[in-house]
CSV table of C-alpha atoms in Angstrom, one decimal:
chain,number,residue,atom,x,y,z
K,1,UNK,CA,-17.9,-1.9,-17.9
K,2,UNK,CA,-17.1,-3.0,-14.3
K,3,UNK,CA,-17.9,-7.0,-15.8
K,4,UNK,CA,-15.6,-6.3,-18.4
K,5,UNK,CA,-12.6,-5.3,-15.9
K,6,UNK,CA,-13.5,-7.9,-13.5
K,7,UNK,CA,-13.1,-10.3,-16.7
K,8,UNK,CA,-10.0,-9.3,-17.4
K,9,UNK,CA,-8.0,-9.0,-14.1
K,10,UNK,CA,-9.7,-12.2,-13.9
K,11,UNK,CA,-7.4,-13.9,-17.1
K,12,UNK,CA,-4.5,-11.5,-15.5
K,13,UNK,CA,-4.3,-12.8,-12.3
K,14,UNK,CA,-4.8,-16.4,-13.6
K,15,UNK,CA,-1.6,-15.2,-15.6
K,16,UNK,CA,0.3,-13.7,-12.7
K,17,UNK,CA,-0.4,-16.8,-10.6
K,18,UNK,CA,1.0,-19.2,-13.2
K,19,UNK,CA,4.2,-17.1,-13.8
K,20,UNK,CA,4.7,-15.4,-10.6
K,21,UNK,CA,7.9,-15.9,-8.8
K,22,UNK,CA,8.1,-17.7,-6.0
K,23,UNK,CA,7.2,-16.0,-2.2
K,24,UNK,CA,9.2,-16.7,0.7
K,25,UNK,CA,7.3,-17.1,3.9
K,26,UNK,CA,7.9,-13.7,5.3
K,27,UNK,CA,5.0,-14.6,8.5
K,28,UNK,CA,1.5,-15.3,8.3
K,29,UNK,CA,-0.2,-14.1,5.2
K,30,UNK,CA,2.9,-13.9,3.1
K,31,UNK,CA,1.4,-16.2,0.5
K,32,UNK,CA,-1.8,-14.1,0.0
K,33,UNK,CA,-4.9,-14.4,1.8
K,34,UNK,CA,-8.6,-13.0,1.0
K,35,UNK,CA,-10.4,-10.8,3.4
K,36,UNK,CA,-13.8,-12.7,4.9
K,37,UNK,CA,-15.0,-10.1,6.6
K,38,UNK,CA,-18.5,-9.0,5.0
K,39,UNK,CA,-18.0,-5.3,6.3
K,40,UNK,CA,-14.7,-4.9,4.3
K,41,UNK,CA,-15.9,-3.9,1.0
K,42,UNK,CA,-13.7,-1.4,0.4
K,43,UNK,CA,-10.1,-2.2,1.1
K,44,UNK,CA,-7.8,0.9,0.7
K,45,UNK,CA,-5.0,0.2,2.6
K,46,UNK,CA,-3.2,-2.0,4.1
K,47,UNK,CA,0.1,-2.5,6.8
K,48,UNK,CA,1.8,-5.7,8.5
K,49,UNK,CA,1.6,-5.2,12.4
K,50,UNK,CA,4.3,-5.2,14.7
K,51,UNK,CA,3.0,-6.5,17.3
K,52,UNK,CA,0.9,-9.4,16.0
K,53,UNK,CA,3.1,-11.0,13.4
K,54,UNK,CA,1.2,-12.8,10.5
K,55,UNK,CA,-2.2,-9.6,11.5
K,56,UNK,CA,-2.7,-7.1,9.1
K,57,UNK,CA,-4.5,-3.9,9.5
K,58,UNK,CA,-6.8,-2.3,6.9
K,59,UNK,CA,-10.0,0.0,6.8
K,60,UNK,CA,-12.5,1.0,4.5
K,61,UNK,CA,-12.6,3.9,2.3
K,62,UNK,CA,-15.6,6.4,2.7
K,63,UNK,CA,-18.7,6.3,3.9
K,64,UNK,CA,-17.8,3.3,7.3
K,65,UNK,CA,-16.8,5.4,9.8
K,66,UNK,CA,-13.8,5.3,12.5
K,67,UNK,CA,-13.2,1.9,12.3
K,68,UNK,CA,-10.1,-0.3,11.8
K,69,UNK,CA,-10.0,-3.8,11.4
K,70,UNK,CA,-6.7,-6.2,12.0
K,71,UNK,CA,-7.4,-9.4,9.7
K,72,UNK,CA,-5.6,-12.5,10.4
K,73,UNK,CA,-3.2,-13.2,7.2
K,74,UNK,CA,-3.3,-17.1,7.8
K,75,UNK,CA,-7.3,-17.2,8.0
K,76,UNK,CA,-8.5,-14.1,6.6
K,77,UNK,CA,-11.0,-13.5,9.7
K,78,UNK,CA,-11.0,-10.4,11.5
K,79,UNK,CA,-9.7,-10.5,14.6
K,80,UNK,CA,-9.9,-7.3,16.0
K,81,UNK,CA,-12.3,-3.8,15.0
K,82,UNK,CA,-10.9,-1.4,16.9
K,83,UNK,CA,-13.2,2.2,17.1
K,84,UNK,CA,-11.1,5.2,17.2
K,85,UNK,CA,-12.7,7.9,19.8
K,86,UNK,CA,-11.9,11.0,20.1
K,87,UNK,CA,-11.7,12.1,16.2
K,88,UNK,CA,-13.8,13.6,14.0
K,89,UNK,CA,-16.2,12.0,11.5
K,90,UNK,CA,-13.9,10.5,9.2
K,91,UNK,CA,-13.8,12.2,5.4
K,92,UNK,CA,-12.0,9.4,3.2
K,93,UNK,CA,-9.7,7.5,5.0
K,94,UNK,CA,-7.0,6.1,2.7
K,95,UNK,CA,-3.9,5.1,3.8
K,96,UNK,CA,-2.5,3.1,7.0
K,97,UNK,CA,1.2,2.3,8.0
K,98,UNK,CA,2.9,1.1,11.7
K,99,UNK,CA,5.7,3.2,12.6
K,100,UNK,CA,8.3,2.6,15.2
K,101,UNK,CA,6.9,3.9,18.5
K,102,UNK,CA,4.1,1.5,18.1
K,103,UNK,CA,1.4,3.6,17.0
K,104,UNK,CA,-0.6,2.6,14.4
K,105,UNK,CA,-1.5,5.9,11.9
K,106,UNK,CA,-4.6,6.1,9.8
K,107,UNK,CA,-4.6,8.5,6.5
K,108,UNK,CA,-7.6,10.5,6.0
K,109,UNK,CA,-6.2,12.1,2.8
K,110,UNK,CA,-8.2,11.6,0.1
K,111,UNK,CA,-9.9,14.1,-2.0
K,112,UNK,CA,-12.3,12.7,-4.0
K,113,UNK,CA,-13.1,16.3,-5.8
K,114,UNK,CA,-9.7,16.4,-6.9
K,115,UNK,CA,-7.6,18.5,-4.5
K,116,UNK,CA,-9.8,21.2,-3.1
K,117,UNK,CA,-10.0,20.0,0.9
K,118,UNK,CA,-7.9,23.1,2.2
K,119,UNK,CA,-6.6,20.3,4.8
K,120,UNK,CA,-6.4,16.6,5.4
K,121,UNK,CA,-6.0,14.5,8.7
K,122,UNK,CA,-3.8,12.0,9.9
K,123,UNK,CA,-4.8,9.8,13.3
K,124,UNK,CA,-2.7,8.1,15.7
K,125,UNK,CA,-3.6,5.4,18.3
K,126,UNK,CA,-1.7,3.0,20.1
K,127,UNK,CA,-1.0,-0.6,18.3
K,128,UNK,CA,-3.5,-2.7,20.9
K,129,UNK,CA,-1.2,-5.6,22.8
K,130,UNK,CA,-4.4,-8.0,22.7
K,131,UNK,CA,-6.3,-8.3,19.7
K,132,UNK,CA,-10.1,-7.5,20.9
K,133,UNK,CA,-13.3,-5.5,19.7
K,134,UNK,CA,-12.3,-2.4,21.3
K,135,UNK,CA,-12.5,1.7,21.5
K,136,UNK,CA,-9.6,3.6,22.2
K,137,UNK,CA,-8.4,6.9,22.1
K,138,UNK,CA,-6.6,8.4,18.6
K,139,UNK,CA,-4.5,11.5,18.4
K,140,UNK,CA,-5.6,13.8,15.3
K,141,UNK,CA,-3.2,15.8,13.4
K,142,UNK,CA,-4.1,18.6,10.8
K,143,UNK,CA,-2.1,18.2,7.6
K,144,UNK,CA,-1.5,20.4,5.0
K,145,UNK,CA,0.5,21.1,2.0
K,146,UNK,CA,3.2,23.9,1.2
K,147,UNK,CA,2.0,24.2,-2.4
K,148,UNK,CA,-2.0,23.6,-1.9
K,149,UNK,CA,-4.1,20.9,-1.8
K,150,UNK,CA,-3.7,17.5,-3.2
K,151,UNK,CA,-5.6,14.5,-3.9
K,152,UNK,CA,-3.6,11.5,-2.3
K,153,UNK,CA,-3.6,7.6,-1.1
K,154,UNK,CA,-0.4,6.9,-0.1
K,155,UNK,CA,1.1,7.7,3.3
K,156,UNK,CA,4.1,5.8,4.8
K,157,UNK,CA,5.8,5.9,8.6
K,158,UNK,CA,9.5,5.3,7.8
K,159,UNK,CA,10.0,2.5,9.9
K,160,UNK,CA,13.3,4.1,11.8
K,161,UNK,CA,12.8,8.2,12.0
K,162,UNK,CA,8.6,7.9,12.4
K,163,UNK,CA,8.6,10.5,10.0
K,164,UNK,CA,5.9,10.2,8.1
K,165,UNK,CA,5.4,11.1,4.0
K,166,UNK,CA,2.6,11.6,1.7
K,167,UNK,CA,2.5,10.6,-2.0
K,168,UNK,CA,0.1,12.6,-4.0
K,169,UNK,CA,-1.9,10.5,-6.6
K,170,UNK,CA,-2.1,12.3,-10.0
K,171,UNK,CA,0.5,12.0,-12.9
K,172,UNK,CA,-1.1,14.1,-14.8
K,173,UNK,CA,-1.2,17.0,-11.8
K,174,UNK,CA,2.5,16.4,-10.9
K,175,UNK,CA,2.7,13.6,-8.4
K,176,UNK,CA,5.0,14.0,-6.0
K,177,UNK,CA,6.4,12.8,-2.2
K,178,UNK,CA,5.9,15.1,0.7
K,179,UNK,CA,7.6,15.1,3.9
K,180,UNK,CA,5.9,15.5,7.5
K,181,UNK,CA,7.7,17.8,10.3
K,182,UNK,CA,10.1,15.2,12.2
K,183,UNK,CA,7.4,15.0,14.7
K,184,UNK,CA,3.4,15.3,13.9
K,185,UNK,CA,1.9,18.1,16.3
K,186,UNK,CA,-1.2,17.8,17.7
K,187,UNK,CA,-1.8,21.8,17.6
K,188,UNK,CA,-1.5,23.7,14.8
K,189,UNK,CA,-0.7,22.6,11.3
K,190,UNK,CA,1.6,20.4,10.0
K,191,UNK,CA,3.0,21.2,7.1
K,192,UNK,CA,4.3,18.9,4.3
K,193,UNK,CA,6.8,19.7,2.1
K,194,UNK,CA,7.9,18.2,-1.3
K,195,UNK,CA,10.8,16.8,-2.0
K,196,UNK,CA,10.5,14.4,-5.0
K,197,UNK,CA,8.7,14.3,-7.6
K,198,UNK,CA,6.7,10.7,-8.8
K,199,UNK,CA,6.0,9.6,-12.5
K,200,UNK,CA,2.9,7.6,-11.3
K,201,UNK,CA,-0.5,7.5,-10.3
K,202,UNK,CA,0.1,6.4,-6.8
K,203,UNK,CA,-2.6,4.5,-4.7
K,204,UNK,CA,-0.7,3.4,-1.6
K,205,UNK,CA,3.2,3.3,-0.2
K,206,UNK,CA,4.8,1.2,2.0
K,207,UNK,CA,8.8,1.5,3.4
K,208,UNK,CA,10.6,-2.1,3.9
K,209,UNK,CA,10.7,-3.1,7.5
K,210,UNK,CA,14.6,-1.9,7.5
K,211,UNK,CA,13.7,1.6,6.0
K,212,UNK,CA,15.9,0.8,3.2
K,213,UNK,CA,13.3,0.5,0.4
K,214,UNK,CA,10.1,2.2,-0.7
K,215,UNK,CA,7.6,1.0,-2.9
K,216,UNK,CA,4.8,3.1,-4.4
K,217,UNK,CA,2.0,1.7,-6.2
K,218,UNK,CA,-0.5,2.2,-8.6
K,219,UNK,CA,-3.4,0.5,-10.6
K,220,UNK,CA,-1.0,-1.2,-13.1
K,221,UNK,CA,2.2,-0.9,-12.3
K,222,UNK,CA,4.9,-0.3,-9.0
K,223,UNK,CA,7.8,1.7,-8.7
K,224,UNK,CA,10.6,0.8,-6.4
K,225,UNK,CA,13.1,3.1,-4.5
K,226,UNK,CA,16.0,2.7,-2.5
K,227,UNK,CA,16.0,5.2,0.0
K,228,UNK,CA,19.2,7.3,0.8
K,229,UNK,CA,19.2,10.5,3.1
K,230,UNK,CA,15.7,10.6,3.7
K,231,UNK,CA,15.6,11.1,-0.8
K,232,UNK,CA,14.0,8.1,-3.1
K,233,UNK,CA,16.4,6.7,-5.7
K,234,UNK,CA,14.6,4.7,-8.5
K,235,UNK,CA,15.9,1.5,-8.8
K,236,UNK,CA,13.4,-0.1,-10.9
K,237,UNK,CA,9.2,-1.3,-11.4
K,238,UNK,CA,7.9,-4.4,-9.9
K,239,UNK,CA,4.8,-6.4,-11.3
K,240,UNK,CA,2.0,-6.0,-9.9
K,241,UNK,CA,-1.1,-8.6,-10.2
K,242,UNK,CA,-3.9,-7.1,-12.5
K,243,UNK,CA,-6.3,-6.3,-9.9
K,244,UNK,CA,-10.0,-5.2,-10.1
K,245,UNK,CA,-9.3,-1.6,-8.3
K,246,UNK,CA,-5.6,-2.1,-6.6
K,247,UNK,CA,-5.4,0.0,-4.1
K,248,UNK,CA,-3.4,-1.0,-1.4
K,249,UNK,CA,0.1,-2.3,-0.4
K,250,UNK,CA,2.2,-3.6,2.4
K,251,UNK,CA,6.1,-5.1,2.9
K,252,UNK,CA,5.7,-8.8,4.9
K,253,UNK,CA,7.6,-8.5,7.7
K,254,UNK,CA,10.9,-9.9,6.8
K,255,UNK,CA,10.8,-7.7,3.5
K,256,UNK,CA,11.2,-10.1,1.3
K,257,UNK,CA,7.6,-9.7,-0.1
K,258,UNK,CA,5.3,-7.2,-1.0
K,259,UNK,CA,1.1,-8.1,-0.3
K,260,UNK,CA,-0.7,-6.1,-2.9
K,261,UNK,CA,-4.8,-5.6,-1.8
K,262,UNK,CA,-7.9,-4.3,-3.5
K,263,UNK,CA,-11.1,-3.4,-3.1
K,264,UNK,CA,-14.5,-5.1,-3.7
K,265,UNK,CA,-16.0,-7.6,-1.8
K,266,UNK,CA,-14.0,-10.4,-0.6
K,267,UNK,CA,-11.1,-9.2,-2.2
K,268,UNK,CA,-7.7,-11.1,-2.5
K,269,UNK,CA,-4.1,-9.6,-1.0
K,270,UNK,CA,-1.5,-11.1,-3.5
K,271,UNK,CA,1.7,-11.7,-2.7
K,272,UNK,CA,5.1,-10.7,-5.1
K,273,UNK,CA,8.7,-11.8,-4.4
K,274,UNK,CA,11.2,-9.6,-4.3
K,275,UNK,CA,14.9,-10.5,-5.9
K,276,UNK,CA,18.5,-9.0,-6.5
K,277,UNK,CA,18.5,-5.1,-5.9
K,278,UNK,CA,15.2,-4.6,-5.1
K,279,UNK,CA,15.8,-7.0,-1.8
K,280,UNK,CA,15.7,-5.0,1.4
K,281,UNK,CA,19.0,-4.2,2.6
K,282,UNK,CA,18.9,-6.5,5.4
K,283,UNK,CA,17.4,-9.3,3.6
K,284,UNK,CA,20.5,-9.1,1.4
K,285,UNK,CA,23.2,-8.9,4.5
K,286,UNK,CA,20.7,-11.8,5.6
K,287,UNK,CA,21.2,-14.0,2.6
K,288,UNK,CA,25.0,-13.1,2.3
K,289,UNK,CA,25.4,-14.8,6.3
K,290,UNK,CA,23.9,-17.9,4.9
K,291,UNK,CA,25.9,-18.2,1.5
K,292,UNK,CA,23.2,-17.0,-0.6
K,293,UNK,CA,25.4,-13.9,-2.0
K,294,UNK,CA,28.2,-11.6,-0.5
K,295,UNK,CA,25.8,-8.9,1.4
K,296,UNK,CA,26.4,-6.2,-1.4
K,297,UNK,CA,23.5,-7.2,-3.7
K,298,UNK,CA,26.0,-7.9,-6.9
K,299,UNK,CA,25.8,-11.5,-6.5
K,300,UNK,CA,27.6,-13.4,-8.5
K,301,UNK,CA,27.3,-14.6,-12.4
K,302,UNK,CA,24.3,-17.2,-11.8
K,303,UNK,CA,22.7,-14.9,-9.5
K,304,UNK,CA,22.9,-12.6,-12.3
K,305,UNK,CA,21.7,-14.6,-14.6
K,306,UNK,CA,18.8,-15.3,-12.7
K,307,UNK,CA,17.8,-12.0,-12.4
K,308,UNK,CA,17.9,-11.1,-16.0
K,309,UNK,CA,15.4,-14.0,-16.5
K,310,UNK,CA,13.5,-13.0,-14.0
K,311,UNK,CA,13.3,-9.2,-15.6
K,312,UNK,CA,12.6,-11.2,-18.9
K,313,UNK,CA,9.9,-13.4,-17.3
K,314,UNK,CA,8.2,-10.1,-16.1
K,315,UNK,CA,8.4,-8.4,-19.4
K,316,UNK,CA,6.6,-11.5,-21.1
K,317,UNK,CA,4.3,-12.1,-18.6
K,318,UNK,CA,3.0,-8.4,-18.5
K,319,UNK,CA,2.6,-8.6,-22.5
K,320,UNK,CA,0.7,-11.8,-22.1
K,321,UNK,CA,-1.3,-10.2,-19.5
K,322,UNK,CA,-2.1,-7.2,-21.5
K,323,UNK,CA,-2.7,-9.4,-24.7
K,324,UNK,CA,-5.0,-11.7,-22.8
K,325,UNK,CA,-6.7,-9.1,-21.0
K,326,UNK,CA,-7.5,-7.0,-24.5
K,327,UNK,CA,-8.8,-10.1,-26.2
K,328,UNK,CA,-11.5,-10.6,-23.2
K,329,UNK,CA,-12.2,-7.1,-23.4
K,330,UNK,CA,-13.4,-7.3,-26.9
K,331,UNK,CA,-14.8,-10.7,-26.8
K,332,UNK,CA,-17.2,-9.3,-24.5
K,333,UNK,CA,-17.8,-6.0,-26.1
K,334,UNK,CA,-18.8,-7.8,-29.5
K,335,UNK,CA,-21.3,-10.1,-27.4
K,336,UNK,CA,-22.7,-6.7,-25.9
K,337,UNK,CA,-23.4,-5.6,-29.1
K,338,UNK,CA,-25.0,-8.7,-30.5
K,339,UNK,CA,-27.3,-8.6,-27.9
């Protein structure tokens, strides 16, 4: 089975990659990259440092240890593992995001048995100024929920308040968003609370470098959200490249494209431009200064016209993704069964 998938993300991203629109160059990276790195066979998340522009940090799922690793988007190469001390034995680290006091914070969310853990973690360790094998010291936070245990992936550090959120992963068991205390505490419990509930199965978050957007992804698709009070506000899906076990997501670092990641052994990051409303705020005010549009995201009638053909272009391209992706599928089953 895991041949048969392989062969047809394969004809989907060969499909995404012809049709895809166009990627600004948001920093090192922006234009995709594939992680070299040998150790890394199990990308599940992944965030755009602050500090080192063009560096992104991910990690491994289960079973590798305390261990982060900043890749350089330009080369691929690891430039950096950095050891967390001072934690426990990681359980299934899933998520990781920057936040605005220059901490980078690991998830160790996951629950593989569907939701029993009674509680989850969350570490915390300085953002390193030089990028260097190194050990350093990692808060660690005890997290749980107000209605129970939940399986998730996704945890985002809005990029203004450092509050940090939680998006539980099954559809079918009511996804939804939690929110952290407005400060983590590094005694006691920390309690997340829901406030939204998500029609996805989510795999990883990320909030645009201006706070004004969230994304929340999944296998096959992405949702966006424009984010008002602290609440989500759907404002539309976004493609996503048919990936072999998608798993993780990041903004570049002007916000003008998302990096989708999966897991497997040298596994590609993809990039996807963003357009019309689902543009960070800033990046709009930023193409309003230069005459691209007004600042207010209506644009004007080509720019509208441009987005309906790019919605258009996205609704044909996923059909001929699916369509492509179902005729491999059986091709290959048939063979199977000749043989």
């Amino acid at each position: 089975m895991r041949s048969l998938l392989c062969a047809a993300g394969a004809a989907g991203i060969v499909l995404f990659a012809a049709a895809g629109p166009a990627v600004a160059d948001g920093g090192g990276g922006a234009d995709g990259f594939t992680i070299e790195d040998t150790r890394i066979t199990e990308s599940s998340g992944l965030a755009a440092s602050r500090a080192h522009p063009g560096v992104y940090w991910t990690h491994n799922d289960s079973d590798d240890g305390p261990y982060v690793y900043a890749v350089d988007g330009r080369t691929g190469r690891t430039v950096a593992t950095v050891t967390l001390r001072g934690i426990g034995d990681p359980r299934d680290v899933e998520a990781i995001s920057v936040g605005p006091d220059g901490n980078v914070y690991v998830g160790d969310i996951g629950d593989n048995l569907g939701g029993t853990w009674n509680h989850v973690w969350i570490y915390r360790f300085p953002e390193p100024r030089k990028l260097r094998d190194q050990t350093v010291t990692a808060a660690q936070f005890t997290v749980k929920y107000d209605g129970g245990p939940r399986d998730a992936e996704a945890m985002m550090v809005h990029p203004k308040t450092g509050r940090v959120y939680i998006a539980s992963k099954k559809k079918s068991g009511g996804a939804a968003l939690y929110e952290g205390p407005e400060r983590l505490a590094a005694r006691g419990t920390n309690t997340f609370r829901r406030i939204a509930g998500i029609d996805q199965w989510v795999t990883d978050g990320a909030f645009s470098p201006d706070g004004t957007r969230l994304l929340l992804r999944g296998y096959f698709g992405a949702e966006m959200y424009r984010w008002e009070g602290g609440r989500p506000k759907d404002i539309g899906s976004v493609g996503v490249p048919l990936q072999m076990q998608g798993e993780s997501v990041t903004f570049a670092l002007d916000g003008r494209t998302l990096l989708f990641g999966s897991e497997g052994k040298s596994s590609q990051v993809q990039p996807v431009g963003l357009s019309g409303d689902q543009l960070p705020e800033s990046a709009k005010a930023s193409d309003g200064k230069s005459g691209g549009g007004d600042g207010t995201g209506k644009g004007d009638a080509a720019d509208g016209g441009q987005e309906a053909g790019g919605k258009n272009r996205n609704v044909l391209l996923a059909a001929a993704t699916f369509g492509v992706a179902t005729v491999v599928v059986l091709a290959l089953r048939r063979m199977f069964r000749r043989r």
